[in-house]
Short mmCIF file of C-alpha atoms in Angstrom, two decimals:
data_model
loop_
_atom_site.label_atom_id
_atom_site.label_comp_id
_atom_site.label_asym_id
_atom_site.label_seq_id
_atom_site.Cartn_x
_atom_site.Cartn_y
_atom_site.Cartn_z
CA UNK A 1 21.86 -20.91 16.98
CA UNK A 2 17.93 -20.85 18.30
CA UNK A 3 18.15 -16.83 17.95
CA UNK A 4 20.04 -16.91 14.87
CA UNK A 5 17.00 -19.84 13.11
CA UNK A 6 14.11 -17.08 14.88
CA UNK A 7 15.68 -14.64 13.03
CA UNK A 8 16.12 -16.82 10.15
CA UNK A 9 12.52 -17.86 10.53
CA UNK A 10 10.97 -14.06 10.54
CA UNK A 11 12.48 -13.21 7.18
CA UNK A 12 9.50 -14.33 5.17
CA UNK A 13 7.10 -13.03 7.20
CA UNK A 14 8.34 -9.22 7.44
CA UNK A 15 9.11 -9.62 3.22
CA UNK A 16 5.43 -10.67 2.99
CA UNK A 17 4.28 -8.17 5.61
CA UNK A 18 6.49 -5.67 4.44
CA UNK A 19 4.66 -6.12 0.80
CA UNK A 20 1.46 -6.10 2.44
CA UNK A 21 2.35 -2.15 3.61
CA UNK A 22 1.39 -1.51 -0.12
CA UNK A 23 -1.89 -2.87 -0.93
CA UNK A 24 -3.85 -1.59 2.80
CA UNK A 25 -1.36 1.85 1.68
CA UNK A 26 -3.85 2.05 -1.70
CA UNK A 27 -6.89 0.84 -0.11
CA UNK A 28 -5.95 4.50 3.10
CA UNK A 29 -5.04 6.38 -0.06
CA UNK A 30 -8.70 5.56 -2.14
CA UNK A 31 -10.50 5.64 0.83
CA UNK A 32 -9.35 9.20 1.85
CA UNK A 33 -8.11 8.13 4.56
CA UNK A 34 -5.16 10.17 6.09
CA UNK A 35 -2.19 8.67 7.84
CA UNK A 36 -0.23 11.81 8.54
CA UNK A 37 1.80 11.81 11.64
CA UNK A 38 -0.81 13.48 14.79
CA UNK A 39 -2.90 14.25 11.24
CA UNK A 40 -6.23 15.57 12.74
CA UNK A 41 -8.39 14.29 10.37
CA UNK A 42 -7.89 10.88 11.33
CA UNK A 43 -8.54 11.54 14.70
CA UNK A 44 -11.65 12.82 13.73
CA UNK A 45 -12.17 10.06 11.23
CA UNK A 46 -11.39 7.26 14.09
CA UNK A 47 -13.76 9.38 16.67
CA UNK A 48 -16.40 9.24 14.48
CA UNK A 49 -15.83 5.60 14.14
CA UNK A 50 -15.90 4.92 17.71
CA UNK A 51 -18.95 6.72 18.43
CA UNK A 52 -20.95 4.79 15.36
CA UNK B 1 -1.24 -16.44 -21.03
CA UNK B 2 0.01 -17.71 -18.05
CA UNK B 3 3.78 -18.03 -18.83
CA UNK B 4 3.43 -13.90 -20.15
CA UNK B 5 1.98 -13.30 -17.08
CA UNK B 6 4.51 -15.52 -14.91
CA UNK B 7 7.96 -14.02 -16.50
CA UNK B 8 6.57 -10.42 -15.71
CA UNK B 9 6.01 -10.43 -12.57
CA UNK B 10 8.91 -12.39 -11.48
CA UNK B 11 11.11 -10.33 -13.70
CA UNK B 12 9.44 -7.02 -12.29
CA UNK B 13 9.94 -8.14 -8.91
CA UNK B 14 13.53 -9.18 -9.89
CA UNK B 15 14.19 -6.27 -11.61
CA UNK B 16 13.04 -3.87 -8.18
CA UNK B 17 15.38 -5.32 -5.65
CA UNK B 18 18.43 -6.57 -7.51
CA UNK B 19 18.02 -5.30 -11.51
CA UNK B 20 17.80 -1.12 -9.90
CA UNK B 21 20.68 -1.76 -7.90
CA UNK B 22 22.96 -3.35 -10.66
CA UNK B 23 21.50 -0.68 -12.72
CA UNK B 24 22.64 2.13 -10.24
CA UNK B 25 25.73 0.67 -9.69
CA UNK B 26 26.47 0.70 -13.96
CA UNK B 27 24.59 3.70 -14.60
CA UNK B 28 27.77 5.85 -10.81
CA UNK B 29 29.99 3.90 -13.14
CA UNK B 30 29.57 5.79 -16.20
CA UNK B 31 28.28 9.37 -14.98
CA UNK B 32 29.31 10.14 -11.32
CA UNK B 33 28.30 13.71 -10.50
CA UNK B 34 30.52 14.12 -7.11
CA UNK B 35 29.21 17.27 -4.73
CA UNK B 36 31.65 20.10 -4.27
CA UNK B 37 31.86 19.79 -0.67
CA UNK B 38 33.35 22.06 1.22
CA UNK B 39 33.09 23.35 5.33
CA UNK B 40 31.23 26.46 5.82
CA UNK B 41 28.98 28.24 8.18
CA UNK B 42 25.96 29.51 6.80
CA UNK B 43 23.36 30.51 9.00
CA UNK B 44 20.99 27.95 9.70
CA UNK B 45 17.53 26.98 11.13
CA UNK B 46 16.70 23.18 13.13
CA UNK B 47 13.19 23.30 12.96
CA UNK B 48 11.34 20.52 14.90
CA UNK B 49 7.75 19.66 15.06
CA UNK B 50 6.31 18.09 17.83
CA UNK B 51 3.05 16.94 19.03
CA UNK B 52 3.21 14.86 21.85
CA UNK B 53 6.64 14.41 22.92
CA UNK B 54 6.67 14.45 26.52
CA UNK B 55 9.40 11.64 26.88
CA UNK B 56 11.51 12.98 24.48
CA UNK B 57 11.82 16.98 24.12
CA UNK B 58 14.66 16.74 27.44
CA UNK B 59 16.81 15.07 25.28
CA UNK B 60 16.39 16.61 22.23
CA UNK B 61 16.85 19.88 23.21
CA UNK B 62 20.07 19.13 25.03
CA UNK B 63 20.59 17.07 21.53
CA UNK B 64 19.91 20.81 19.99
CA UNK B 65 22.44 22.47 22.45
CA UNK B 66 25.51 20.11 22.26
CA UNK B 67 25.22 19.92 18.26
CA UNK B 68 28.91 21.65 17.22
CA UNK B 69 27.84 24.58 15.18
CA UNK B 70 28.01 28.55 16.25
CA UNK B 71 25.19 29.90 18.48
CA UNK B 72 24.90 33.12 16.79
CA UNK B 73 24.59 30.89 13.72
CA UNK B 74 21.85 28.51 14.39
CA UNK B 75 18.06 29.43 15.10
CA UNK B 76 16.37 26.09 16.87
CA UNK B 77 12.59 26.35 15.73
CA UNK B 78 10.39 23.60 17.93
CA UNK B 79 6.98 24.16 16.29
CA UNK B 80 4.94 22.72 18.87
CA UNK B 81 1.38 21.16 17.12
CA UNK B 82 -1.56 21.41 20.02
CA UNK B 83 0.44 18.78 22.27
CA UNK B 84 -1.72 17.34 25.22
CA UNK B 85 0.67 15.48 27.75
CA UNK B 86 2.78 18.62 29.11
CA UNK B 87 5.67 19.02 25.93
CA UNK B 88 5.26 22.62 25.87
CA UNK B 89 5.92 23.23 29.24
CA UNK B 90 8.24 20.84 29.80
CA UNK B 91 10.24 22.36 26.33
CA UNK B 92 9.75 25.66 28.21
CA UNK B 93 11.15 24.68 31.37
CA UNK B 94 14.56 23.24 29.36
CA UNK B 95 14.81 25.34 26.58
CA UNK B 96 14.36 28.82 27.85
CA UNK B 97 15.31 31.60 25.96
CA UNK B 98 17.66 29.91 23.65
CA UNK B 99 14.50 28.26 21.30
CA UNK B 100 11.86 29.70 19.10
CA UNK B 101 8.85 28.10 20.06
CA UNK B 102 5.81 28.06 17.90
CA UNK B 103 2.59 26.94 19.73
CA UNK B 104 -0.57 26.05 18.17
CA UNK B 105 -3.43 25.32 20.04
CA UNK B 106 -5.53 23.67 17.22
CA UNK B 107 -4.02 20.57 16.45
CA UNK B 108 -3.37 20.72 12.01
CA UNK B 109 -0.79 17.88 11.83
CA UNK B 110 2.46 17.67 10.99
CA UNK B 111 2.52 19.48 7.30
CA UNK B 112 0.82 22.63 8.88
CA UNK B 113 3.12 22.36 12.24
CA UNK B 114 6.60 22.64 9.54
CA UNK B 115 4.68 25.62 7.60
CA UNK B 116 4.37 27.58 10.68
CA UNK B 117 7.89 26.66 11.78
CA UNK B 118 9.56 27.98 8.64
CA UNK B 119 7.38 30.88 8.56
CA UNK B 120 9.45 32.20 11.09
CA UNK B 121 12.84 30.74 9.76
CA UNK B 122 15.29 33.20 9.40
CA UNK B 123 18.82 30.59 8.39
CA UNK B 124 19.76 30.38 5.20
CA UNK B 125 19.02 26.64 4.96
CA UNK B 126 16.63 24.70 7.10
CA UNK B 127 17.35 21.60 8.76
CA UNK B 128 14.86 19.22 9.40
CA UNK B 129 14.65 16.80 12.84
CA UNK B 130 12.32 14.22 14.39
CA UNK B 131 12.13 14.90 18.14
CA UNK B 132 12.22 10.74 18.19
CA UNK B 133 16.21 10.35 17.27
CA UNK B 134 19.22 12.12 18.58
CA UNK B 135 22.02 14.22 15.80
CA UNK B 136 24.97 13.56 15.66
CA UNK B 137 27.38 16.76 17.40
CA UNK B 138 28.73 17.31 13.73
CA UNK B 139 25.47 16.56 11.52
CA UNK B 140 24.58 20.27 10.67
CA UNK B 141 28.10 21.19 9.52
CA UNK B 142 28.19 18.04 7.72
CA UNK B 143 24.94 18.95 6.02
CA UNK B 144 25.94 22.39 5.64
CA UNK B 145 28.64 21.81 3.49
CA UNK B 146 27.45 20.62 1.47
CA UNK B 147 25.82 23.62 -0.07
CA UNK B 148 28.73 24.84 -1.09
CA UNK B 149 28.00 23.00 -4.60
CA UNK B 150 24.70 25.64 -5.95
CA UNK B 151 23.93 22.22 -8.03
CA UNK B 152 22.59 21.33 -4.12
CA UNK B 153 19.04 22.50 -3.02
CA UNK B 154 18.74 19.76 -0.69
CA UNK B 155 20.75 16.61 1.19
CA UNK B 156 19.56 13.98 3.36
CA UNK B 157 21.10 12.73 5.92
CA UNK B 158 21.56 8.91 7.08
CA UNK B 159 19.34 7.41 10.13
CA UNK B 160 21.44 4.83 11.58
CA UNK B 161 19.18 2.44 13.31
CA UNK B 162 21.37 0.54 16.27
CA UNK B 163 20.67 -2.52 18.43
CA UNK B 164 20.50 -3.31 21.83
CA UNK B 165 24.12 -3.51 21.93
CA UNK B 166 23.96 0.23 20.91
CA UNK B 167 25.69 -1.22 17.22
CA UNK B 168 24.56 -0.49 13.57
CA UNK B 169 21.71 -3.15 13.88
CA UNK B 170 22.66 -6.25 11.02
CA UNK B 171 19.29 -8.27 10.92
CA UNK B 172 15.90 -7.59 10.03
CA UNK B 173 14.64 -4.18 9.49
CA UNK B 174 18.33 -2.49 10.73
CA UNK B 175 19.22 -4.67 7.15
CA UNK B 176 16.90 -2.97 5.08
CA UNK B 177 17.62 0.38 6.31
CA UNK B 178 21.60 -0.94 5.12
CA UNK B 179 20.07 -1.98 1.75
CA UNK B 180 18.51 1.13 1.21
CA UNK B 181 21.20 3.80 2.72
CA UNK B 182 23.63 1.70 -0.46
CA UNK B 183 20.72 2.89 -2.89
CA UNK B 184 20.11 5.77 -2.04
CA UNK B 185 24.19 6.90 -2.20
CA UNK B 186 24.50 5.41 -5.40
CA UNK B 187 20.92 7.64 -7.08
CA UNK B 188 22.93 10.63 -4.93
CA UNK B 189 25.59 10.05 -6.80
CA UNK B 190 23.56 9.57 -11.06
CA UNK B 191 21.58 12.55 -9.78
CA UNK B 192 19.33 12.89 -6.75
CA UNK B 193 18.00 10.95 -4.07
CA UNK B 194 13.40 10.59 -5.12
CA UNK B 195 13.51 11.09 -1.02
CA UNK B 196 15.04 12.59 1.61
CA UNK B 197 15.40 10.57 5.70
CA UNK B 198 12.68 12.63 7.88
CA UNK B 199 14.90 12.51 10.53
CA UNK B 200 17.79 14.51 9.69
CA UNK B 201 18.10 16.45 6.55
CA UNK B 202 18.51 20.39 5.11
CA UNK B 203 17.36 22.53 2.14
CA UNK B 204 17.71 26.15 0.63
CA UNK B 205 15.34 28.17 3.00
CA UNK B 206 14.49 29.98 -0.56
CA UNK B 207 13.50 26.91 -2.73
CA UNK B 208 10.49 25.95 0.13
CA UNK B 209 7.12 26.14 -0.88
CA UNK B 210 4.77 25.35 2.23
CA UNK B 211 2.90 22.28 2.40
CA UNK B 212 -0.13 20.89 1.68
CA UNK B 213 -2.30 20.83 4.73
CA UNK B 214 -2.41 16.52 5.52
CA UNK B 215 0.71 15.81 3.32
CA UNK B 216 2.11 13.05 4.64
CA UNK B 217 6.31 12.99 3.35
CA UNK B 218 7.20 15.69 4.07
CA UNK B 219 10.85 14.34 3.34
CA UNK B 220 9.80 12.91 0.16
CA UNK B 221 7.43 15.50 -1.00
CA UNK B 222 9.88 18.70 -0.09
CA UNK B 223 13.28 17.09 -1.79
CA UNK B 224 10.91 16.43 -4.88
CA UNK B 225 9.69 19.59 -5.41
CA UNK B 226 13.47 20.65 -5.55
CA UNK B 227 14.50 18.43 -7.72
CA UNK B 228 11.52 18.95 -9.93
CA UNK B 229 12.34 22.46 -10.18
CA UNK B 230 15.92 21.96 -11.16
CA UNK B 231 18.23 21.67 -8.19
CA UNK B 232 19.43 18.33 -6.86
CA UNK B 233 18.38 16.64 -3.68
CA UNK B 234 21.65 14.82 -2.52
CA UNK B 235 22.52 12.41 0.72
CA UNK B 236 25.32 12.68 3.06
CA UNK B 237 25.69 9.78 4.88
CA UNK B 238 29.04 11.41 7.18
CA UNK B 239 25.42 13.43 8.16
CA UNK B 240 23.88 11.11 11.23
CA UNK B 241 21.27 11.15 13.47
CA UNK B 242 20.56 7.84 15.50
CA UNK B 243 17.45 5.59 16.70
CA UNK B 244 16.92 2.94 17.98
CA UNK B 245 15.68 -0.41 15.72
CA UNK B 246 11.81 -1.27 15.68
CA UNK B 247 12.65 -4.85 16.61
CA UNK B 248 9.20 -6.85 15.09
CA UNK B 249 8.25 -6.92 11.91
CA UNK B 250 5.00 -5.40 12.70
CA UNK B 251 5.89 -2.22 14.04
CA UNK B 252 8.18 -1.53 11.09
CA UNK B 253 4.75 -2.26 8.93
CA UNK B 254 2.64 0.04 10.43
CA UNK B 255 5.77 2.59 9.41
CA UNK B 256 6.19 1.31 5.84
CA UNK B 257 1.79 1.66 5.54
CA UNK B 258 2.06 5.19 6.35
CA UNK B 259 5.48 5.80 4.32
CA UNK B 260 3.65 3.70 1.51
CA UNK B 261 0.36 5.57 1.62
CA UNK B 262 2.24 8.73 1.41
CA UNK B 263 4.27 7.78 -2.02
CA UNK B 264 1.18 7.18 -3.78
CA UNK B 265 -0.49 11.04 -2.45
CA UNK B 266 3.10 11.65 -3.87
CA UNK B 267 1.78 10.84 -7.29
CA UNK B 268 -0.93 12.62 -7.08
CA UNK B 269 0.27 15.77 -5.52
CA UNK B 270 2.89 15.99 -7.67
CA UNK B 271 1.95 14.66 -11.31
CA UNK B 272 4.44 15.56 -13.07
CA UNK B 273 7.05 13.31 -10.91
CA UNK B 274 5.81 10.98 -13.50
CA UNK B 275 6.47 12.22 -16.92
CA UNK B 276 10.10 11.34 -17.92
CA UNK B 277 10.87 14.89 -19.49
CA UNK B 278 10.13 17.26 -16.54
CA UNK B 279 11.53 14.96 -13.83
CA UNK B 280 15.73 14.18 -13.97
CA UNK B 281 15.20 11.12 -11.59
CA UNK B 282 12.01 9.72 -13.45
CA UNK B 283 13.82 6.10 -13.58
CA UNK B 284 14.81 6.44 -10.02
CA UNK B 285 11.37 7.43 -9.09
CA UNK B 286 9.82 4.77 -11.03
CA UNK B 287 11.84 1.72 -9.89
CA UNK B 288 12.60 2.83 -6.35
CA UNK B 289 9.28 4.49 -5.07
CA UNK B 290 6.24 3.26 -7.66
CA UNK B 291 8.64 -0.40 -8.06
CA UNK B 292 8.05 -1.20 -3.98
CA UNK B 293 3.92 -0.43 -4.80
CA UNK B 294 3.70 -2.80 -7.27
CA UNK B 295 6.17 -5.98 -6.15
CA UNK B 296 2.41 -7.18 -4.33
CA UNK B 297 0.53 -7.45 -6.97
CA UNK B 298 3.43 -9.35 -9.07
CA UNK B 299 3.65 -11.36 -6.22
CA UNK B 300 0.21 -12.98 -6.22
CA UNK B 301 -0.04 -12.45 -10.33
CA UNK B 302 3.25 -14.96 -9.95
CA UNK B 303 1.76 -17.56 -7.75
CA UNK B 304 -1.96 -17.20 -9.56
CA UNK B 305 -0.55 -17.74 -12.95
CA UNK B 306 1.79 -20.50 -11.22
CA UNK B 307 -1.17 -22.31 -10.29
CA UNK B 308 -1.27 -23.25 -14.09
CA UNK B 309 2.11 -23.84 -14.66
CA UNK B 310 3.11 -26.92 -13.68
CA UNK B 311 5.59 -28.64 -15.81
CA UNK B 312 9.32 -28.60 -15.60
CA UNK B 313 10.61 -25.77 -13.71
CA UNK B 314 7.86 -24.49 -13.24
CA UNK B 315 7.29 -27.15 -10.57
CA UNK B 316 10.33 -25.87 -8.80
CA UNK B 317 8.86 -22.04 -8.52
CA UNK B 318 5.21 -23.62 -7.11
CA UNK B 319 7.37 -25.72 -4.66
CA UNK B 320 9.52 -22.91 -3.76
CA UNK B 321 6.53 -20.55 -3.11
CA UNK B 322 4.24 -22.99 -1.48
CA UNK B 323 7.31 -23.21 1.54
CA UNK B 324 8.16 -19.46 1.49
CA UNK B 325 4.59 -19.39 1.97
CA UNK B 326 4.52 -21.78 4.94
CA UNK B 327 7.73 -20.09 6.46
CA UNK B 328 5.62 -16.86 6.69
CA UNK B 329 2.84 -18.70 8.65
CA UNK B 330 5.80 -20.27 10.53
CA UNK B 331 6.72 -16.33 11.15
CA UNK B 332 3.86 -15.71 11.94
CA UNK B 333 3.22 -17.78 14.51
CA UNK B 334 6.83 -17.32 16.20
CA UNK B 335 6.15 -13.80 16.23
CA UNK B 336 2.41 -13.80 18.13
CA UNK B 337 3.82 -16.35 20.48
CA UNK B 338 3.56 -13.98 22.76
CA UNK B 339 0.55 -12.42 22.42
CA UNK B 340 -1.56 -15.98 22.13
CA UNK B 341 -0.05 -17.13 25.29
CA UNK B 342 -1.25 -14.08 27.25
CA UNK B 343 -4.88 -14.60 25.50
CA UNK B 344 -4.98 -17.92 26.06
CA UNK B 345 -4.37 -17.19 29.54
CA UNK B 346 -7.33 -14.81 29.82
CA UNK B 347 -9.20 -17.45 28.27
CA UNK B 348 -8.21 -19.32 31.58
CA UNK B 349 -8.27 -17.06 34.36
CA UNK B 350 -12.22 -16.08 32.67
#
């Protein structure tokens, strides 16, 4: 019962989170931040940011 | 004005999640295009791109050797993209002479790794798989059978997400995947799916065009190019790959963020996919892929317009929305309870 309730409570959160993903995705796309799996450009940028 | 915005937003959201599946159900009844599946043994090149896959490489190779397909017809290619965790050493140990390895010492990304793998592919059919998922023994056979139909250019298999009891996951992310597979099955029956499953899909090698470096979603771009070229990209749930379900919504969020960024990239790279008379699955692409991109803005418009509409039924809508977002906040608290407790303990410890 407690487990089922926990799952139900997570549904709205999951829905909101999944709908935040396109907004974040657009931000990454517009900023030209590649998100490909092990994309070298993404790694380079992360390193640059760390150095800054 | 607020009323118009409210109803446009409301209709768009309902269409994306409920109207579109209903439309597909109707459409399928009117114009179902069956695939003439016939079991055959065409030569296949199975391409797997890997970066740091130390924990998966042995199991993946074992999985490849256990596939139910004649060894002389199956070329396994592993394209290594500058691994730094010893994946290459482990791979050479367990693969022996049975696997063709392309090793690039400079990291170039998955798209380029796939291009390198394809460059040495000999099979008439090229199958793509990921390192982390287990293929069912009959997966290659099931995928290849669909290519007996000349109109088929790409075939996507199904990813089955397993829960802790090794049954198909039925809640949260697992439920979402089941909904997604139902959509894909209907889209496939009508014409084509606007994207394959990265863990298991196959194409005719002659239809492959090298991927643009930095491509995020090879499993969407490759099938879409094939569809735009006049062939079908179908979904066959009989060809299966298995993976463990992501338990946390945050884990799924990261995956979703990447795939949705990839959708923007797809529209930028293939603008003709947005031209109705050039894309035979224009309605499916817009409803399935673009629809998901606009829903958050519709949700924001729905809430904002509702602030100006407080009479009659609008009051109920407002109440429901506020309740929904309060529940989302509670869900966030529940989901991050462990992290907050650890942070508190750290603070106390200091």
